[in-house]
XYZ file of C-alpha atoms in Angstrom:
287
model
C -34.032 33.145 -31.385
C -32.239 30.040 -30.153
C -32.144 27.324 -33.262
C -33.783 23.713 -32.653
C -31.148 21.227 -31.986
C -30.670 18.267 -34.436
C -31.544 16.124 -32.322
C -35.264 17.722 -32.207
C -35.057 17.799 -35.712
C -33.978 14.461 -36.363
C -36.643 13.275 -34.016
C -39.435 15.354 -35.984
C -38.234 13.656 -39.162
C -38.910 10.229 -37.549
C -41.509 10.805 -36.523
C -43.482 12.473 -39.483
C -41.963 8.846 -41.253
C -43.469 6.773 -38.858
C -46.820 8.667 -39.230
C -46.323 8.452 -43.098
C -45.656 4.925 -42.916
C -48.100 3.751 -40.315
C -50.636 5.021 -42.736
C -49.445 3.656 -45.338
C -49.636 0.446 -43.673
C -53.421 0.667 -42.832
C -54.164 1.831 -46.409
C -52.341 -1.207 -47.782
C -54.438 -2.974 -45.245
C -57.306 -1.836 -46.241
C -56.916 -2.858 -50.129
C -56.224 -6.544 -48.874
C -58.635 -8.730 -48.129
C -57.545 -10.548 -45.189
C -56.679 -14.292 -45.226
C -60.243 -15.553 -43.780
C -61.501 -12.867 -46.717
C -59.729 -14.841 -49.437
C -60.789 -18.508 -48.679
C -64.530 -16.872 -49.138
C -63.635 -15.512 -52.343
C -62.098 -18.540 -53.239
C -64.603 -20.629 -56.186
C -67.615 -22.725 -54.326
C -66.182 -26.014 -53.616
C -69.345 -26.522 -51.627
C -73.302 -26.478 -51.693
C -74.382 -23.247 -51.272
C -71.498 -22.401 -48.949
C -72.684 -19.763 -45.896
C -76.211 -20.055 -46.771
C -78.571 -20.674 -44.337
C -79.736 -23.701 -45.891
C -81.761 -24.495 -49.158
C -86.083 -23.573 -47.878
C -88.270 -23.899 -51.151
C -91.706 -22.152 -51.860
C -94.149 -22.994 -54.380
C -95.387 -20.467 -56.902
C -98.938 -21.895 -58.037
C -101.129 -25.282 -56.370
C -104.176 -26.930 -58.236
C -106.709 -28.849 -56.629
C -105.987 -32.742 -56.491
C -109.299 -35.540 -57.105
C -107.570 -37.760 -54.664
C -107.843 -36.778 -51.013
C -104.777 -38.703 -50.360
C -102.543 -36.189 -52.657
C -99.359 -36.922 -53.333
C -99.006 -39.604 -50.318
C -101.039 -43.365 -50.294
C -100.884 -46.449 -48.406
C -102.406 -49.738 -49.335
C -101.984 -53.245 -48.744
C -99.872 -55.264 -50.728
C -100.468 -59.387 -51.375
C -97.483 -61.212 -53.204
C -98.451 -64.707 -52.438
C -99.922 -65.954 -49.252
C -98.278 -62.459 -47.467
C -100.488 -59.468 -47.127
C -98.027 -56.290 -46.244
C -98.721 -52.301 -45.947
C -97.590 -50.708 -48.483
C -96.687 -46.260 -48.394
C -95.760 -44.907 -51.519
C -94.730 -40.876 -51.077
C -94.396 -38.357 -53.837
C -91.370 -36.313 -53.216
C -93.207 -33.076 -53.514
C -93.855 -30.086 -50.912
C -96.462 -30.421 -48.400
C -98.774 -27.833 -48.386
C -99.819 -26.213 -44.968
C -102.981 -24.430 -44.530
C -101.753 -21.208 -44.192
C -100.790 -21.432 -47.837
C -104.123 -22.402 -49.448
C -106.830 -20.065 -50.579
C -108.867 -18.195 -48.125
C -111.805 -20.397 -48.868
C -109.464 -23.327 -48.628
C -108.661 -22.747 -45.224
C -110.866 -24.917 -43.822
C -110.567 -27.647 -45.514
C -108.136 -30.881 -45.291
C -104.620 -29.940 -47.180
C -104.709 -33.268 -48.015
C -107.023 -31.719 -50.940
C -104.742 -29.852 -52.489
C -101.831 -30.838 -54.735
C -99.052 -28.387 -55.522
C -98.508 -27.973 -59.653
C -94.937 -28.031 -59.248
C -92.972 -26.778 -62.584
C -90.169 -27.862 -64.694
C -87.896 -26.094 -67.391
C -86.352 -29.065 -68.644
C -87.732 -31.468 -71.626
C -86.861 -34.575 -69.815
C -88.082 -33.906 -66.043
C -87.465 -36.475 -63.546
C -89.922 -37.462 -60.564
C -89.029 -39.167 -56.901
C -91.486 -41.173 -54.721
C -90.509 -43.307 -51.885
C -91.608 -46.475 -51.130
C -91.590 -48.648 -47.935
C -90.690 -52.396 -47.971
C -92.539 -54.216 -50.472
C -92.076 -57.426 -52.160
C -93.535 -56.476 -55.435
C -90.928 -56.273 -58.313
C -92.288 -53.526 -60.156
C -94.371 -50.319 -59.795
C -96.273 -48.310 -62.784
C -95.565 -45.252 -64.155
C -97.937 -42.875 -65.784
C -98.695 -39.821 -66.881
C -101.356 -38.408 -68.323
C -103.005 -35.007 -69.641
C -104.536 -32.250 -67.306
C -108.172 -33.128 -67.695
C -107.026 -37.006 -67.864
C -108.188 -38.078 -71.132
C -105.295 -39.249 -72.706
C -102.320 -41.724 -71.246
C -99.135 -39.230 -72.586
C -96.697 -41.610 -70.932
C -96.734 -45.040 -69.345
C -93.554 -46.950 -68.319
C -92.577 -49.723 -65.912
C -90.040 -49.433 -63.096
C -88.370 -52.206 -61.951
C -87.997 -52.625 -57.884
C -85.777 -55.400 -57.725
C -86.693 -56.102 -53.811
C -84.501 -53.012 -53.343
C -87.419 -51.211 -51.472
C -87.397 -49.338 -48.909
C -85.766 -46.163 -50.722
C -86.379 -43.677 -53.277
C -87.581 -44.589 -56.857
C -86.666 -41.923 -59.700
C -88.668 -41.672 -62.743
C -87.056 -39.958 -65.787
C -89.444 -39.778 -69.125
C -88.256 -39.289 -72.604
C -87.826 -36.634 -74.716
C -90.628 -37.875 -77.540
C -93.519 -39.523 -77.571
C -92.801 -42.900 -78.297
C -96.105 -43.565 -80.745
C -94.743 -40.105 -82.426
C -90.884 -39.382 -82.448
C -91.499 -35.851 -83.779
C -93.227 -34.420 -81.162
C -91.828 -33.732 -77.602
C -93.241 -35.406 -74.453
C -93.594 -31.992 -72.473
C -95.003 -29.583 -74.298
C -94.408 -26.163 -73.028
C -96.903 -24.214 -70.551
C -98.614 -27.482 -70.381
C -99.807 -29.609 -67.101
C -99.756 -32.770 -66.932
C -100.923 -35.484 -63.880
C -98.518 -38.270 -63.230
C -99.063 -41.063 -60.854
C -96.526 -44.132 -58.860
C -98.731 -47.539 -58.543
C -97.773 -50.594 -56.942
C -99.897 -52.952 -59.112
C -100.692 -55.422 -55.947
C -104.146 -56.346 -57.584
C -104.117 -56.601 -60.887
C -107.862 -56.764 -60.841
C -108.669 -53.539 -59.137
C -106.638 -50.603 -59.330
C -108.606 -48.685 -57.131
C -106.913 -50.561 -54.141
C -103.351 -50.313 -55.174
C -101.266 -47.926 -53.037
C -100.724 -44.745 -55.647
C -98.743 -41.042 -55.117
C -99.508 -38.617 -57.579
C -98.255 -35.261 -58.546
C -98.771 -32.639 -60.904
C -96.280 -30.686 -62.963
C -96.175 -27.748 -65.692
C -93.716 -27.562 -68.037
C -92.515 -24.078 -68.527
C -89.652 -22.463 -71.089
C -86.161 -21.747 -69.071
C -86.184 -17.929 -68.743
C -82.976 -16.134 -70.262
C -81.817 -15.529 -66.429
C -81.907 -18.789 -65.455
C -80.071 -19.924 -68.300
C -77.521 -17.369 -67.347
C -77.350 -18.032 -63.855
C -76.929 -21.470 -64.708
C -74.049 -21.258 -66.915
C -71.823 -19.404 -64.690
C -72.711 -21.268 -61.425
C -71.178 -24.813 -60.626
C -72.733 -27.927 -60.591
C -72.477 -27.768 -56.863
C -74.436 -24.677 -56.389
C -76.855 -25.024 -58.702
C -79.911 -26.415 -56.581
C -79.964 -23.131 -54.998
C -80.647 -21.897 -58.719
C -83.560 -23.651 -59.029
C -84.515 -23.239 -55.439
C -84.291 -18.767 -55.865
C -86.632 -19.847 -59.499
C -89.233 -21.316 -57.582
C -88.535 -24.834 -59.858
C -89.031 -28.091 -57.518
C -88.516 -30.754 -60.059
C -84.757 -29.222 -61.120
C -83.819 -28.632 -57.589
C -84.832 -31.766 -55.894
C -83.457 -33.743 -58.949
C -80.319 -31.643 -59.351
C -79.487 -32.564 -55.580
C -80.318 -35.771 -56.000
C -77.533 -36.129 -58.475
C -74.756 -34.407 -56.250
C -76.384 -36.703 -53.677
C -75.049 -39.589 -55.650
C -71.994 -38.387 -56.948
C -70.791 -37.291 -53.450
C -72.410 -39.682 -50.758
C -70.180 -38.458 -47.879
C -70.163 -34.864 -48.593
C -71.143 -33.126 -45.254
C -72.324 -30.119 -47.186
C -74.416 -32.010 -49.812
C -76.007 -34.466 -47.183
C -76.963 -30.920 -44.703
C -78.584 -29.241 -48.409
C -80.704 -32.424 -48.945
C -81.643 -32.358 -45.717
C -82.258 -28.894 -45.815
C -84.281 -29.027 -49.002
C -86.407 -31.760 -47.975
C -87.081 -30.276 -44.304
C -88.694 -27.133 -45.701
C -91.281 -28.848 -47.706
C -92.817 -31.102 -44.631
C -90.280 -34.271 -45.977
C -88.043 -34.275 -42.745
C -88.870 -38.105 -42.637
C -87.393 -39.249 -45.848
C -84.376 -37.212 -45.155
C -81.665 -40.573 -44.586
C -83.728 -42.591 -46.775
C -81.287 -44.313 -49.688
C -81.686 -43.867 -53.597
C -83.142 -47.460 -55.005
C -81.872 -46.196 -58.690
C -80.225 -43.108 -59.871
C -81.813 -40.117 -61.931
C -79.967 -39.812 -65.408
């Protein structure tokens, strides 16, 4: 039997190499994550990065006494000028299609979302068009609306039109020992623009309502390992408007020009029926 020569031989050893090697290679390839891979992996310099965009939905609604809900216009006289005055809550809208079957007819102008909070010292947003009045009223008051819990001014400073944010204390100022919120509790607050001091009834009001609840283990969890930047979406995924709209608000200020924060808050706002107030500017800051 005639031998191989070395030359086969020496081309059947390169050849089993190069098929050694070559899969090698693709193994090797296969453990590491490509260069587009990394820069994903990389920590979230960015809002929510490769999401879709912040939508929020509402876990509970209550019925509102004010047909207007969390939305009211009025007219305004400082002086011898008579103006229109809207003041908006910055709260979801609710669409038919998400009130009670026996609801459904009705005007969702009826209906007021209870929107909840986890934190001891919420803070609240309304908008309010041009005015010349230099202060609007604060308050905030038990479920059934027999007691005043709260009651503060806030100062406009002819800085209107924008958004106004409310932030209430930890006590009760008539009894230091005792926090404002008290857990599982709701509570109905209200944004006047006192324009006649003589009859409330006429002055343009928003109103909201809001339930303090305890921050579930997971949340506190989630929160501690997620940057500042991401955590609206947090909130958002917990069903919490007042910590996710306020949260954002805060990056909002922080980073005015960031294209990321400025496509979340409009985002956010778009998915609750508040595409309008999207580019409007913050009057104050939240604490």
């Amino acid at each position: 039997m005639k031998k191989p020569s070395i030359y086969l031989k020496t081309f059947s050893l390169m050849l089993s190499l190069g098929l050694v090697m070559s899969a090698s290679a693709m193994a090797i390839a296969g453990l590491k994550p490509s260069s587009s891979s990394q820069e994903n992996q990389k920590p979230s310099e960015t809002l929510v990065a490769g999401n879709k965009g912040l939508s929020f939905r509402r876990r509970r609604m209550r019925a509102s006494r004010r047909r207007t809900g969390g939305f009211s216009r009025g007219v305004c006289k400082i002086g011898d000028q008579e103006k229109q005055v809207n003041v908006t809550a910055l709260l979801p809208q609710l669409q038919s299609k998400e009130l009670p079957d026996d609801a459904q007819e009705a005007s969702t102008n009826e209906q007021i979302p209870v929107e909840l909070t986890v934190e001891q010292t919420p803070t609240f947003f309304v908008h309010i068009t041009e005015t010349e009045a230099e202060e609007a009223v604060f308050t905030l008051m038990t479920e059934n609306k027999d007691k005043v819990v709260y009651e503060t001014t806030i100062s406009l400073d002819n800085q209107t039109p924008g958004i106004v944010s409310i932030s209430i204390p930890e006590s009760d100022p008539a009894d230091p020992e005792n926090e404002l919120l008290q857990v599982d509790q709701i509570y109905n607050w209200f944004v006047t623009i006192p324009c006649d001091q003589n009859d409330w009834s006429q002055n343009p009001t928003a109103e909201g309502w809001v339930q303090r609840i305890a921050k579930e283990e997971s949340l506190k969890q989630e929160l501690a390992k997620t940057p500042d930047m991401d955590q609206p979406k947090v909130f958002v995924d917990h069903g919490v408007w007042t910590e996710a709209v306020s949260s954002l608000a805060k990056l909002r200020e922080r980073y005015p020009n960031n294209p990321q924060v400025q496509a979340d808050w409009k985002d956010l706002l778009a998915s609750v029926g508040l595409e309008n107030l999207v580019a409007e500017r913050p009057v104050n800051s939240p604490e």
